[in-house]
Short mmCIF file of C-alpha atoms in Angstrom, two decimals:
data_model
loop_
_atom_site.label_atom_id
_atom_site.label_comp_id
_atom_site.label_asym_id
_atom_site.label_seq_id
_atom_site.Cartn_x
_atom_site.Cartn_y
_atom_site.Cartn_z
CA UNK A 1 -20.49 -0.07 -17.71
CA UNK A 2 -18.89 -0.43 -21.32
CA UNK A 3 -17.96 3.44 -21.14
CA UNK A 4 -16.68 2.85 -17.30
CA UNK A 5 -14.74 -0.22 -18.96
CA UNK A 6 -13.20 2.03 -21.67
CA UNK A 7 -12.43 4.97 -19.38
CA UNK A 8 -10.67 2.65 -16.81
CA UNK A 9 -8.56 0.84 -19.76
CA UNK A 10 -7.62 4.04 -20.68
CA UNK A 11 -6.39 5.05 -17.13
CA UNK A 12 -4.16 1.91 -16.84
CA UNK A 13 -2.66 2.12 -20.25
CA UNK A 14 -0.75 5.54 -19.69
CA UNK A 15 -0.13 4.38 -15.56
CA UNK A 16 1.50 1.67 -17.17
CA UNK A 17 3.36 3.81 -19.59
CA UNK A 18 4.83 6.43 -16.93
CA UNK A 19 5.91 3.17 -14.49
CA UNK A 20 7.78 2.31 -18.10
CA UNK A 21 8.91 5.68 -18.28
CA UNK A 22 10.00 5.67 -14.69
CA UNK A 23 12.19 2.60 -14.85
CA UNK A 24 13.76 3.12 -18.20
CA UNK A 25 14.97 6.84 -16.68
CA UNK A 26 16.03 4.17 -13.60
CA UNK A 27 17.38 1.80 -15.08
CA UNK A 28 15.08 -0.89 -13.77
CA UNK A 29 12.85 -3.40 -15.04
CA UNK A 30 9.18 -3.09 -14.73
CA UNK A 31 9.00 -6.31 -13.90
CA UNK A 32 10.28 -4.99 -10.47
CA UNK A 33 7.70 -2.80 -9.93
CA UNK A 34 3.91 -3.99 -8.10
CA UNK A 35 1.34 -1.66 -9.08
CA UNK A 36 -1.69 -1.55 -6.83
CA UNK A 37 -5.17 0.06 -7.48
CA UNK A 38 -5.89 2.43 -4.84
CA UNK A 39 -9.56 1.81 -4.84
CA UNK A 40 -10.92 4.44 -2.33
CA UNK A 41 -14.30 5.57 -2.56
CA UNK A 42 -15.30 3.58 -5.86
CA UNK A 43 -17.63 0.99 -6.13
CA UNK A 44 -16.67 -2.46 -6.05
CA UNK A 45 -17.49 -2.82 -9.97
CA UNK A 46 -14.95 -0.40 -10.57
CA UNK A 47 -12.41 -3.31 -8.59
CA UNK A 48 -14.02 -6.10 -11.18
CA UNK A 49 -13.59 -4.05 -14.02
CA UNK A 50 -10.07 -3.53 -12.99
CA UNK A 51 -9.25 -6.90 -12.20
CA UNK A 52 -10.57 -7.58 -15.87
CA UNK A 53 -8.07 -5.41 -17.25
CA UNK A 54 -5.42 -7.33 -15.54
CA UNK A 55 -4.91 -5.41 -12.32
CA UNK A 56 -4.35 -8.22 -9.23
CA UNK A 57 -3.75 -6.18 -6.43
CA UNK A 58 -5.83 -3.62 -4.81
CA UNK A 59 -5.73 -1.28 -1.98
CA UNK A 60 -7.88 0.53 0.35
CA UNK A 61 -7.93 2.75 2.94
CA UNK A 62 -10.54 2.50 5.31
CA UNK A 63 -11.94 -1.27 7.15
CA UNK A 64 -15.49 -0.68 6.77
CA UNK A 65 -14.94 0.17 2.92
CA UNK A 66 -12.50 -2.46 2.27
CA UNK A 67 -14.27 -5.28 4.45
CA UNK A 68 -17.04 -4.73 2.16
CA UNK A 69 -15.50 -4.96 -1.10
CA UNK A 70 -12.96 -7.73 -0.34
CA UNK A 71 -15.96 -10.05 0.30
CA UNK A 72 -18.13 -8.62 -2.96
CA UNK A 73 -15.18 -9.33 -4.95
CA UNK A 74 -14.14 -12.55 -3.16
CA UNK A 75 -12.95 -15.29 -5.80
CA UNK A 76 -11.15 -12.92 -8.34
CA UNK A 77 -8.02 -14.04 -6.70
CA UNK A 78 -6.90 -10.52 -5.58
CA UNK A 79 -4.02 -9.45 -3.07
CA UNK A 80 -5.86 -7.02 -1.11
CA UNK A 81 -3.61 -4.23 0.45
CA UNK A 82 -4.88 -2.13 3.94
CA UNK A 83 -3.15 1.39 3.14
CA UNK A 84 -4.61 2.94 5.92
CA UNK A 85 -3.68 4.22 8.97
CA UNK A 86 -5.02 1.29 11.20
CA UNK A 87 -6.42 1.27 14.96
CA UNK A 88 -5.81 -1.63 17.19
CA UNK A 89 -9.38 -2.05 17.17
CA UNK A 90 -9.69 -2.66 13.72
CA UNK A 91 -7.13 -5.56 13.60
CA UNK A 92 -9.33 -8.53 14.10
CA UNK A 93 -10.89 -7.25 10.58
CA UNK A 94 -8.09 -6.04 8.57
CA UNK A 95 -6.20 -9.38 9.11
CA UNK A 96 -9.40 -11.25 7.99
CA UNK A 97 -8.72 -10.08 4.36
CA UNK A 98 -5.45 -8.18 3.97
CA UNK A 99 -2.64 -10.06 2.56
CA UNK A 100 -0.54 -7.15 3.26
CA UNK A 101 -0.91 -3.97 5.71
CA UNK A 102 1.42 -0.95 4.90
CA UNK A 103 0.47 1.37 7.57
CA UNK A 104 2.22 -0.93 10.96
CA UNK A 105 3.42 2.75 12.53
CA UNK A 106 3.86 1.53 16.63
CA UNK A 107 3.98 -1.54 19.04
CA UNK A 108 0.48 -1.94 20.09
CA UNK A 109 -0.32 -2.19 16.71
CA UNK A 110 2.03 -5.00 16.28
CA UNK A 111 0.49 -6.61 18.92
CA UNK A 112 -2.63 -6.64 18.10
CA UNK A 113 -2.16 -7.75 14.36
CA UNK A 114 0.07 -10.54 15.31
CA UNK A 115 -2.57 -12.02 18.12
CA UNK A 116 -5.33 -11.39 15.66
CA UNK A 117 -3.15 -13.39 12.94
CA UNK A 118 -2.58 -16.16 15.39
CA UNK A 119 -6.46 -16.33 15.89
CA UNK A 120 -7.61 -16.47 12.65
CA UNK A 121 -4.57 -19.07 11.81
CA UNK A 122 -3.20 -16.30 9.05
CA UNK A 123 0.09 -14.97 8.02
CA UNK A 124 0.14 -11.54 7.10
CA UNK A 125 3.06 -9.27 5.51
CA UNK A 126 3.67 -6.65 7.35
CA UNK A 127 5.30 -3.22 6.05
CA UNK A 128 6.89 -0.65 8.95
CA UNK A 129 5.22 2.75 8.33
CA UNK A 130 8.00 5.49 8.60
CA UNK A 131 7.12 9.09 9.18
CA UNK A 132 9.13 11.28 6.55
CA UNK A 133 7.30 14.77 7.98
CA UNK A 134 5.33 16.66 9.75
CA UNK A 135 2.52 16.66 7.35
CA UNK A 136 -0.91 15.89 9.26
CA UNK A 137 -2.55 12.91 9.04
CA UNK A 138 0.55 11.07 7.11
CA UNK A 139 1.36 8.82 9.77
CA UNK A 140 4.62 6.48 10.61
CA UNK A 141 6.85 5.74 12.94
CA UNK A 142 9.82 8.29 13.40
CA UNK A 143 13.12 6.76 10.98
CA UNK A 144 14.77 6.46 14.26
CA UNK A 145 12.37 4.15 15.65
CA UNK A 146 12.03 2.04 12.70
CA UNK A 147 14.86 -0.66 13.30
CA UNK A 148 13.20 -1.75 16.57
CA UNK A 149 9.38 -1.99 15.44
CA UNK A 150 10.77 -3.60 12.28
CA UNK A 151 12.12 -6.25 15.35
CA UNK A 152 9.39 -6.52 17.01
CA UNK A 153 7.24 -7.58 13.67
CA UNK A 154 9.56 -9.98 12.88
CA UNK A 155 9.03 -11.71 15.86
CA UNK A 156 5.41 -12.01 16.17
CA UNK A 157 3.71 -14.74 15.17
CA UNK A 158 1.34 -14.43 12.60
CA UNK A 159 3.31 -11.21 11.34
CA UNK A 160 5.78 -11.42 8.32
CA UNK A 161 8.04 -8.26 7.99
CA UNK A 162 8.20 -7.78 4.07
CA UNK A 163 9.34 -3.91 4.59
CA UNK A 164 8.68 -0.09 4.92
CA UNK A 165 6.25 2.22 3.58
CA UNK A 166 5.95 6.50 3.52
CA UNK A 167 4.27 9.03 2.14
CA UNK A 168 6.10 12.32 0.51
CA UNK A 169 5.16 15.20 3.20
CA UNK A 170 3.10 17.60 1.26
CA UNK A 171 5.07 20.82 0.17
CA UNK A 172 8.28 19.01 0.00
CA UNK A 173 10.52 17.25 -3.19
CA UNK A 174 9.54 13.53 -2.95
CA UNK A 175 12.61 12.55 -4.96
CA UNK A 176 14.47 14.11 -1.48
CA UNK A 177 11.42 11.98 1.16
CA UNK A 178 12.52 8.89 -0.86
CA UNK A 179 15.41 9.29 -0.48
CA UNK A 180 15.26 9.11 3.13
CA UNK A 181 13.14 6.33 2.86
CA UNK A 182 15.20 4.09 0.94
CA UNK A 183 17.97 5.21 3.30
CA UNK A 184 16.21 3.40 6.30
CA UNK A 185 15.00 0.91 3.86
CA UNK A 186 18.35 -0.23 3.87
CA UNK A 187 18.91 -0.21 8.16
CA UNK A 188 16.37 -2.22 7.98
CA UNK A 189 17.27 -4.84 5.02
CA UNK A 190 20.94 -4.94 7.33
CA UNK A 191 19.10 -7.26 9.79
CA UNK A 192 16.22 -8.70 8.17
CA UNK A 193 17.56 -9.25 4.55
CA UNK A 194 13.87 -10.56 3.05
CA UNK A 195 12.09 -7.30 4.18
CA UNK A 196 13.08 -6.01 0.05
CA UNK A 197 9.70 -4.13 0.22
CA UNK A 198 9.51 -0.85 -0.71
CA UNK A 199 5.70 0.87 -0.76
CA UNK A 200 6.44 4.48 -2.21
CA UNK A 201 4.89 6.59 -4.89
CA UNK A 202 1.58 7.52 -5.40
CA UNK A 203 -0.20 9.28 -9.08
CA UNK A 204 2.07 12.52 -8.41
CA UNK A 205 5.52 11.39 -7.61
CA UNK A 206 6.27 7.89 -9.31
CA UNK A 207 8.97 8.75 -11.45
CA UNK A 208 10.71 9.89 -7.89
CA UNK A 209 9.40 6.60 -5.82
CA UNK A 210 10.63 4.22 -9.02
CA UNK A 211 14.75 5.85 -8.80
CA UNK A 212 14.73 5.32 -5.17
CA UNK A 213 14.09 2.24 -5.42
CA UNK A 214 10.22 1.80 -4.69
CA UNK A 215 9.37 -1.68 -5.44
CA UNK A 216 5.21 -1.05 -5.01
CA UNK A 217 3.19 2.12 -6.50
CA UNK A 218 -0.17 3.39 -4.85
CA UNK A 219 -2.18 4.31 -8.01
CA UNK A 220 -5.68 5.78 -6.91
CA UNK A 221 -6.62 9.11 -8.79
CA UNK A 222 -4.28 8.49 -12.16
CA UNK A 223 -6.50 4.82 -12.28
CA UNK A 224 -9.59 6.02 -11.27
CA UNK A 225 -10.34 9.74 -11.38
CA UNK A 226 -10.50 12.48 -8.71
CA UNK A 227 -11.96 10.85 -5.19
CA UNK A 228 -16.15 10.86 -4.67
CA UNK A 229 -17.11 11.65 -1.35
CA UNK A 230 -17.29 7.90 1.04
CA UNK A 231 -21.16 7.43 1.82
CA UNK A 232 -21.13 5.73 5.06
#
């Protein structure tokens, strides 16, 4: 555990010195900047070891994984994060624990978040999830579509709209994808002027998501190491 401690201490230093990196070349504060621990596939002593070293918010992909470790880890005082992309089915779960959900990417998810919220007498942020590609498996809402669903979470109960989300397509320049992002980022902020999140950048590209404006990184392999196989 010591050596897991060390390795993991050793991760976040130099994350924390390329987000320092990223917004000196920006011209931004770090304080800006939310850095979550993208906790995939690791045990949840890798998430106490983590919240040791100072990390307080966490995120996680998958409901049956992140069900699981939200209640193991239950009193460190984390913001957990669902990263994910979600199924309507899953909602009654995800809002149980989530403080925030990146991945809201159509209506019948908003509906089903928002009456799960109401049931479980929860707020939950909510970020719109906007497709940037074609890249399978990525996810999100077309940019087009965006400014309604962003309506449509801002007026369900339960819901709060806090923002947008995206990941880079594969094969392309994310500085160019965040770009884009930031672009409807700002469509959106025109009507709802608290939604100020921006969920961009993961261990590849956060020099790119930091000067467009990303205001929370998703740090999983640059914090933890390369991804172990999920054992159901």
């Amino acid at each position: 555990m010591g050596d897991r401690r060390e390795e993991l201490a050793a991760a976040l230093a130099e994350v924390e010195r390329r987000v320092e990196d990223a917004c000196r070349a920006a011209g931004r504060s770090r304080s800006e900047i939310t850095l979550i621990a993208v906790t995939k596939t690791y045990p949840a002593s890798d998430v106490r070891l983590l919240a040791e070293l100072g990390v307080s918010h966490v995120g996680e992909n998958r409901d049956q994984e992140a069900a699981a470790k939200a209640a193991e880890c239950a009193g460190l005082g984390l913001t957990w994060h669902f990263i994910g992309q979600l199924q309507s089915n899953k909602a009654r779960s995800v809002v149980s624990y989530a403080h925030m959900i990146h991945s809201v990417d159509r209506p019948r998810l908003v509906d089903a978040l928002g009456r799960e919220a109401v049931r479980a007498g929860r707020e939950v942020d909510c970020l719109v999830q906007v497709g940037l590609g074609e890249g399978a498996g990525r996810g999100g809402a077309a940019p087009e579509e965006v400014p309604a669903l962003a309506g449509l979470v801002a007026k369900a109960e339960g819901l709060r709209l806090r923002g947008v989300m995206a990941v880079a397509p594969l094969g392309e320049d994310p500085a160019a994808a965040f770009a884009r992002l930031r672009a409807v980022a700002e469509r959106v902020r025109e009507e709802h002027p608290a939604a100020d999140v921006i969920s961009a950048g993961m261990s590849g590209d956060i020099p790119q998501a930091v000067m467009n404006g990303a205001t929370h990184l998703r740090v999983g392999t640059a914090l933890l190491g390369r991804r172990k196989l999920f054992v159901r």
